[in-house]
mmCIF file of C-alpha atoms in Angstrom:
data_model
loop_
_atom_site.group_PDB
_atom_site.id
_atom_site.type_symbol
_atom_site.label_atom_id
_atom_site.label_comp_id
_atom_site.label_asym_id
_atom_site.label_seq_id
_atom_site.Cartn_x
_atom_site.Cartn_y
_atom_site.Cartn_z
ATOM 1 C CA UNK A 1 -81.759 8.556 -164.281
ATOM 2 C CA UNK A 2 -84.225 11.065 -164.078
ATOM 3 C CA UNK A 3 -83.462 12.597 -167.105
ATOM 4 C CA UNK A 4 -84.076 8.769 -168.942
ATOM 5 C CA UNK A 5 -87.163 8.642 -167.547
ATOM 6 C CA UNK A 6 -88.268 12.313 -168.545
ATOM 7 C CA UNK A 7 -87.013 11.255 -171.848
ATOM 8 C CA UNK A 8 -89.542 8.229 -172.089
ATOM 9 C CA UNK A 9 -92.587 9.884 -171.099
ATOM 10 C CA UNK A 10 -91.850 12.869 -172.762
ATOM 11 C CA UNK A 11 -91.680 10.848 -176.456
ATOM 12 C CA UNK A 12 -94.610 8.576 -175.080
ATOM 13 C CA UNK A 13 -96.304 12.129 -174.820
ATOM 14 C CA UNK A 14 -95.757 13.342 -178.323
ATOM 15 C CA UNK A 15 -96.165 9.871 -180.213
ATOM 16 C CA UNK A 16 -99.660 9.558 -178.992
ATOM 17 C CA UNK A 17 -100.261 13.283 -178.344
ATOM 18 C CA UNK A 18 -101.393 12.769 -175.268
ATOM 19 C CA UNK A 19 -101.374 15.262 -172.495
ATOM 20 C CA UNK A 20 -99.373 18.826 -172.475
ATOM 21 C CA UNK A 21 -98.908 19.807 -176.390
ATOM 22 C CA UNK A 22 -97.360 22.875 -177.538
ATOM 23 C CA UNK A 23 -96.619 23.795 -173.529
ATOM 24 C CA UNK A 24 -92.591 24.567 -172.972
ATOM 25 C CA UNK A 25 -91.573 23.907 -169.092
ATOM 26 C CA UNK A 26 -88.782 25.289 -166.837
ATOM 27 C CA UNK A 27 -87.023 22.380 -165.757
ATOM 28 C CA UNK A 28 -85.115 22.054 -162.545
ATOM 29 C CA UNK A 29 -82.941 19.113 -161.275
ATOM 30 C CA UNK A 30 -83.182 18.271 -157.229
ATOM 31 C CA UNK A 31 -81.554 15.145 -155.879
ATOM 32 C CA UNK A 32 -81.700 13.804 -152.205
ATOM 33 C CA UNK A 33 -80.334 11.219 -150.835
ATOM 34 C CA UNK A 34 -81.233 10.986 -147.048
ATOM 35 C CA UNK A 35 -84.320 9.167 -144.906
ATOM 36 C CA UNK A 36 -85.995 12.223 -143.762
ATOM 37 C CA UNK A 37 -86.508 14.294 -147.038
ATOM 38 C CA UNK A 38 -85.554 17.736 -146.101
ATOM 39 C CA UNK A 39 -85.864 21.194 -148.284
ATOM 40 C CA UNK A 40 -85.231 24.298 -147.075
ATOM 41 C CA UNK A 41 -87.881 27.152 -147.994
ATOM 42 C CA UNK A 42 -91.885 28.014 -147.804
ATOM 43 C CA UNK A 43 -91.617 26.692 -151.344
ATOM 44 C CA UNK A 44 -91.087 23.113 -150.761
ATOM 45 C CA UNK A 45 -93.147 22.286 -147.988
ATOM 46 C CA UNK A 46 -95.993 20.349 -150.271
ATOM 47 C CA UNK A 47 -92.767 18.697 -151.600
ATOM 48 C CA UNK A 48 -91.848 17.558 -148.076
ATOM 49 C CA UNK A 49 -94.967 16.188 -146.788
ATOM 50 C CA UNK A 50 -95.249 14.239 -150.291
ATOM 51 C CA UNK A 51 -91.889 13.041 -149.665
ATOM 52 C CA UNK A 52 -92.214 12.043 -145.903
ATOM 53 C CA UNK A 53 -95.519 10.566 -146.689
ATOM 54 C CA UNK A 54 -94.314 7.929 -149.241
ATOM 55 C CA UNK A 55 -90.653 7.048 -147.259
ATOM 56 C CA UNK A 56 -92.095 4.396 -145.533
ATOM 57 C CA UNK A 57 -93.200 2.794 -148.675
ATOM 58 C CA UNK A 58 -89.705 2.519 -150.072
ATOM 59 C CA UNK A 59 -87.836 -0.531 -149.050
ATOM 60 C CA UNK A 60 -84.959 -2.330 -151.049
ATOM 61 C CA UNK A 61 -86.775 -4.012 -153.908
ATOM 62 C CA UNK A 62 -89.452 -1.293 -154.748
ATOM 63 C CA UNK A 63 -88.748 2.606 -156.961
ATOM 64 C CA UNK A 64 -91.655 4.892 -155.555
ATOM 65 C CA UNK A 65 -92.574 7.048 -158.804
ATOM 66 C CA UNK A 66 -92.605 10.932 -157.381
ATOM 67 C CA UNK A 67 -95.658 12.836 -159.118
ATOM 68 C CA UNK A 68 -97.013 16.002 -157.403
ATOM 69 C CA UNK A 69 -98.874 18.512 -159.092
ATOM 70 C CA UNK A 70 -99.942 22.246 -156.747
ATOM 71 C CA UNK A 71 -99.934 25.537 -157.770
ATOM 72 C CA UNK A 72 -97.988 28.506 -156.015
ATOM 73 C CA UNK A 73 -97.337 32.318 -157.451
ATOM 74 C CA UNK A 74 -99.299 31.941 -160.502
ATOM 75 C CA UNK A 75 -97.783 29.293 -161.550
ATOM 76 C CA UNK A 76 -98.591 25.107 -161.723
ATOM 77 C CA UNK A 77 -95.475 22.967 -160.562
ATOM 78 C CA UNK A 78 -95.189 19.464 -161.113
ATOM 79 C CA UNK A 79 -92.153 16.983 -159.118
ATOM 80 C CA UNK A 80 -91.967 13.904 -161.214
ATOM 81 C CA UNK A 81 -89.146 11.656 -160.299
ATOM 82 C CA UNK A 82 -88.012 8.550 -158.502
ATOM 83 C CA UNK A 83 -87.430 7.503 -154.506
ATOM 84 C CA UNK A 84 -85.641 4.278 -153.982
ATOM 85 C CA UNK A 85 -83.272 2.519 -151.169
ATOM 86 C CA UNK A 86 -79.655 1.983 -151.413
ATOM 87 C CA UNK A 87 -77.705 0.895 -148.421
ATOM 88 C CA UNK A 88 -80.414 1.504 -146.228
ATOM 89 C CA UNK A 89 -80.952 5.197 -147.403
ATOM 90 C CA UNK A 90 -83.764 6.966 -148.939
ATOM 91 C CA UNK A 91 -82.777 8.338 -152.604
ATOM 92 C CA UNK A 92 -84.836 10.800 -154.087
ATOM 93 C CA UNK A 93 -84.366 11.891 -157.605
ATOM 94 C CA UNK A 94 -86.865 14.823 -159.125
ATOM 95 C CA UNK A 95 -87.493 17.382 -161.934
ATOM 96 C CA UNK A 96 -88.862 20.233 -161.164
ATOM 97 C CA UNK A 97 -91.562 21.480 -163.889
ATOM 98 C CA UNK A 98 -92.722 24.479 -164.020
ATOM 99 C CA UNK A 99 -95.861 25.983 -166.250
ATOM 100 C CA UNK A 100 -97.640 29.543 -165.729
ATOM 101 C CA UNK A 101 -100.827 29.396 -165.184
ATOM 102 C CA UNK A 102 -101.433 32.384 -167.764
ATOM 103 C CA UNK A 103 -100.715 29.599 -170.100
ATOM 104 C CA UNK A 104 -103.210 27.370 -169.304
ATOM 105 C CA UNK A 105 -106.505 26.991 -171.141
ATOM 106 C CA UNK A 106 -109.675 26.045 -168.604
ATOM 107 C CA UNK A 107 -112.550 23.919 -169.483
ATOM 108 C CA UNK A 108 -116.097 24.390 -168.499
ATOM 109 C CA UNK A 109 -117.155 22.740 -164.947
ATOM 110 C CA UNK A 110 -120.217 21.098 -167.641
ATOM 111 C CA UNK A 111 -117.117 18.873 -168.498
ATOM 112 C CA UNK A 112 -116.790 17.438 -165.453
ATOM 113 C CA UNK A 113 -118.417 14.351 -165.377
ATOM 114 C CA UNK A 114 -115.910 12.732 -168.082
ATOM 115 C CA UNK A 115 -113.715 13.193 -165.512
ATOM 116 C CA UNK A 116 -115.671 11.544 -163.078
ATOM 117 C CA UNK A 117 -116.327 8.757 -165.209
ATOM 118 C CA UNK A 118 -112.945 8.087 -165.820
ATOM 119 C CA UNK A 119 -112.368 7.439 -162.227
ATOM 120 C CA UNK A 120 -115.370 5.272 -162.348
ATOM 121 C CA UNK A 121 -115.119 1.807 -161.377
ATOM 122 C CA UNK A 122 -117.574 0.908 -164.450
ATOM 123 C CA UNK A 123 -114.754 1.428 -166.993
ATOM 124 C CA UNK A 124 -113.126 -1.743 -165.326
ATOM 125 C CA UNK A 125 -116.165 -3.728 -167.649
ATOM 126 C CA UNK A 126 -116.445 -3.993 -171.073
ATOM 127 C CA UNK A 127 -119.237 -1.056 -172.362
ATOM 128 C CA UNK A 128 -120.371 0.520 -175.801
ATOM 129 C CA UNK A 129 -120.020 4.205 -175.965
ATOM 130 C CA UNK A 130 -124.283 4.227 -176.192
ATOM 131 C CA UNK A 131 -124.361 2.487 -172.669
ATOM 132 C CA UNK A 132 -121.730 4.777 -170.955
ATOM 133 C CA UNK A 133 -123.648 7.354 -172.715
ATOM 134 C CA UNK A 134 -126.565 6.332 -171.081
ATOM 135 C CA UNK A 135 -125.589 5.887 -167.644
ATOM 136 C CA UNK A 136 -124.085 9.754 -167.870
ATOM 137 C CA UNK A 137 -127.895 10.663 -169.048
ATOM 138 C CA UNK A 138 -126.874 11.868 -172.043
ATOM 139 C CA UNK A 139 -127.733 11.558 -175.665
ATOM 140 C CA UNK A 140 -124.691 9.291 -178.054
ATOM 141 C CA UNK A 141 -123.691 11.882 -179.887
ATOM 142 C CA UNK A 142 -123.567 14.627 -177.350
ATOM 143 C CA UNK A 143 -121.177 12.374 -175.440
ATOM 144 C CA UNK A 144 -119.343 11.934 -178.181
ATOM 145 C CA UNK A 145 -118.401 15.280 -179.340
ATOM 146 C CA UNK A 146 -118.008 16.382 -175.447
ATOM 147 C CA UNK A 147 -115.284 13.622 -175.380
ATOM 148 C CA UNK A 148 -113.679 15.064 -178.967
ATOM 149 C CA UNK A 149 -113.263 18.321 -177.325
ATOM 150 C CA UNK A 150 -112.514 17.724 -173.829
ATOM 151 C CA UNK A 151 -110.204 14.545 -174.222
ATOM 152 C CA UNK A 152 -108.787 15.519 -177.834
ATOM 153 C CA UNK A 153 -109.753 12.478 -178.809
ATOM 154 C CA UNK A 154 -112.571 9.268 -179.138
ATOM 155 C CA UNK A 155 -113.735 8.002 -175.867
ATOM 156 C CA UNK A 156 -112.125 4.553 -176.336
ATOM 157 C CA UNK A 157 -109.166 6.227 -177.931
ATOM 158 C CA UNK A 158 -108.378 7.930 -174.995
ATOM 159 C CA UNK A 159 -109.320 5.028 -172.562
ATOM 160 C CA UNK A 160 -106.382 3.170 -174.737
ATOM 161 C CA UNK A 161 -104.084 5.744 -174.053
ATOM 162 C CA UNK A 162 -104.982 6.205 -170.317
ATOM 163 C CA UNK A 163 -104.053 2.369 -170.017
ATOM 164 C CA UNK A 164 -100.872 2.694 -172.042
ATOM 165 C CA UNK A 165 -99.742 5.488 -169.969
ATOM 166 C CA UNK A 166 -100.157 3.318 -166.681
ATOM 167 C CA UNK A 167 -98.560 0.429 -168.037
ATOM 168 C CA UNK A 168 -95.700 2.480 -168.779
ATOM 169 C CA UNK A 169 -95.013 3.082 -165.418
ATOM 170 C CA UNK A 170 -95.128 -1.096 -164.963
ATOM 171 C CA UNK A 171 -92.866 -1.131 -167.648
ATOM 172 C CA UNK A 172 -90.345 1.707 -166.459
ATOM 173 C CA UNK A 173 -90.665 1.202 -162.881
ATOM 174 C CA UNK A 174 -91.683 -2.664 -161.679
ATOM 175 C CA UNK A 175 -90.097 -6.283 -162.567
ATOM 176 C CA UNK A 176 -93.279 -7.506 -163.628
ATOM 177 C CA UNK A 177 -93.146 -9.249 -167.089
ATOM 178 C CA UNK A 178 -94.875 -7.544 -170.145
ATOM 179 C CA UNK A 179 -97.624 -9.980 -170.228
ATOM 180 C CA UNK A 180 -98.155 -9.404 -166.696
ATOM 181 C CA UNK A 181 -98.224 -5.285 -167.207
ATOM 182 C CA UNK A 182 -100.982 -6.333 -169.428
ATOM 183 C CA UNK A 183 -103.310 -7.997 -167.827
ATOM 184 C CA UNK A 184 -102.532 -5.562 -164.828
ATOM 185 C CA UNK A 185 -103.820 -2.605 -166.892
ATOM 186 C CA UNK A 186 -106.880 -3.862 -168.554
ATOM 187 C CA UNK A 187 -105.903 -5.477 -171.511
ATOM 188 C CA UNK A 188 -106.716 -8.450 -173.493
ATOM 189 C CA UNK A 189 -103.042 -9.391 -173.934
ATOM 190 C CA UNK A 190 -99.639 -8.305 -174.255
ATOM 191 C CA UNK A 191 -100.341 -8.986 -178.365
ATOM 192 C CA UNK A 192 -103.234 -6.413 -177.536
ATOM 193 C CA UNK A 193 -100.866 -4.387 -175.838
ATOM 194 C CA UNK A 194 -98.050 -4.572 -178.430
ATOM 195 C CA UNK A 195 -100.730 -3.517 -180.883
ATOM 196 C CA UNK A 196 -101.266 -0.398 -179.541
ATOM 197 C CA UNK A 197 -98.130 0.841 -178.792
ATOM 198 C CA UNK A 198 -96.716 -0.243 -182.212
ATOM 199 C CA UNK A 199 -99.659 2.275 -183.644
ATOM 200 C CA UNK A 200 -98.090 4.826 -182.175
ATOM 201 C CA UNK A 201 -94.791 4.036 -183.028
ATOM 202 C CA UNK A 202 -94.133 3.082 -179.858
ATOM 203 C CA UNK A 203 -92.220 -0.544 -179.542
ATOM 204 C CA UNK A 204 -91.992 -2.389 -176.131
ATOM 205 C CA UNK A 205 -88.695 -3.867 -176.325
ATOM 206 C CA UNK A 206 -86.860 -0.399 -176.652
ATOM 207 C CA UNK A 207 -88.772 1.594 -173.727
ATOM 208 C CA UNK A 208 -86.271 1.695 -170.940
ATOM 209 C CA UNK A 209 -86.732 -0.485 -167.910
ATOM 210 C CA UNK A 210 -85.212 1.209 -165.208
ATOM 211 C CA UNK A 211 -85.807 -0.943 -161.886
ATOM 212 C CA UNK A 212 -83.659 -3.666 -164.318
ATOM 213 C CA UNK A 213 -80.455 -1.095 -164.035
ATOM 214 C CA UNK A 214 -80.548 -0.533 -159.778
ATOM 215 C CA UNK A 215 -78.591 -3.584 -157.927
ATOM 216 C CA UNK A 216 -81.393 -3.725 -155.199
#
């Protein structure tokens, strides 16, 4: 199941070119199924606490995404997964990714506010480029062209694909109907929606839905 879901993101990822591009990771397959999630080893004890800290949040009509992120030995790890309940036990069902760090290219700390602003609660209204621009204190086109080479992209280009990434986990992971996942994530509409996706190739009706296929 993992592997499905890996699958998704991973072509979500290269359609829009969003994310990791041109990065190769070391991929390792870990499956639990038990309450208390226990792995042996130093490694794995970020792992655990993640693991312990979302079991209570599991029950028999929800699938937990995993996503953990910490680096260890020069190198950035990343669990991505699923936890869900079947007969009244905990399953846990991860990829390990691995990336070294010598591969990784760092930004400036000047970038910093665009990440900032993204977790802004500001971008829930609807703003021109010139006013979010202006509440940074910054001139248009300086924003502009720190957003082309920090984000890769536009501003509201990669705002789009920030939203289409979350409501891919909607779509994935929850029963909620696509027109629901789209007002949920910002959009005008599930036409709106459709829209985008479709510009990156991307159609609705053939992403996986994966809660659909568990008899919980």
């Amino acid at each position: 199941m993992t592997t499905l879901l890996l699958s998704t993101y991973d072509r979500f990822f290269k359609k829009t070119g969003f994310g990791f591009n041109g990065y190769e990771f070391v991929q390792e397959p870990i499956c639990l199924e038990q309450n208390e999630p226990i792995i042996g080893g130093s490694d794995y004890t970020t792992l655990n606490t993640y693991l312990h800290n979302i079991s209570s949040e599991i029950t028999e009509t929800t699938i937990i995404p995993i996503k953990i992120r910490y680096n260890q030995s020069g190198n950035t790890s990343f669990y991505v997964g699923i936890g869900y309940q079947l007969a009244c036990t905990n399953c846990y069902y991860m990829h390990h990714l691995c990336l070294p760090d010598c591969k990784l290219k760092f930004t400036p700390l000047y970038y910093q506010y665009l990440d900032e602003l993204m977790n802004a609660d500001q971008l829930q209204h609807c703003k021109s480029v010139r006013e979010l621009a202006s509440d940074c204190a910054i001139g248009y086109q300086r924003f502009q062209d720190d957003c082309k080479f920090y984000f890769r992209d536009t501003f509201h280009q990669f705002l789009n694909k920030l939203r289409m990434l979350k409501a891919l986990e909607d779509i994935v992971l929850s029963d909620l109907s696509l027109k629901e996942i789209a007002y949920h994530n910002h959009f005008t509409g599930y036409n709106n929606m459709s829209f985008l996706y479709r510009r990156y190739q991307l159609s609705l009706p053939t992403i996986p839905r994966i809660f659909d296929q568990f008899s919980l």
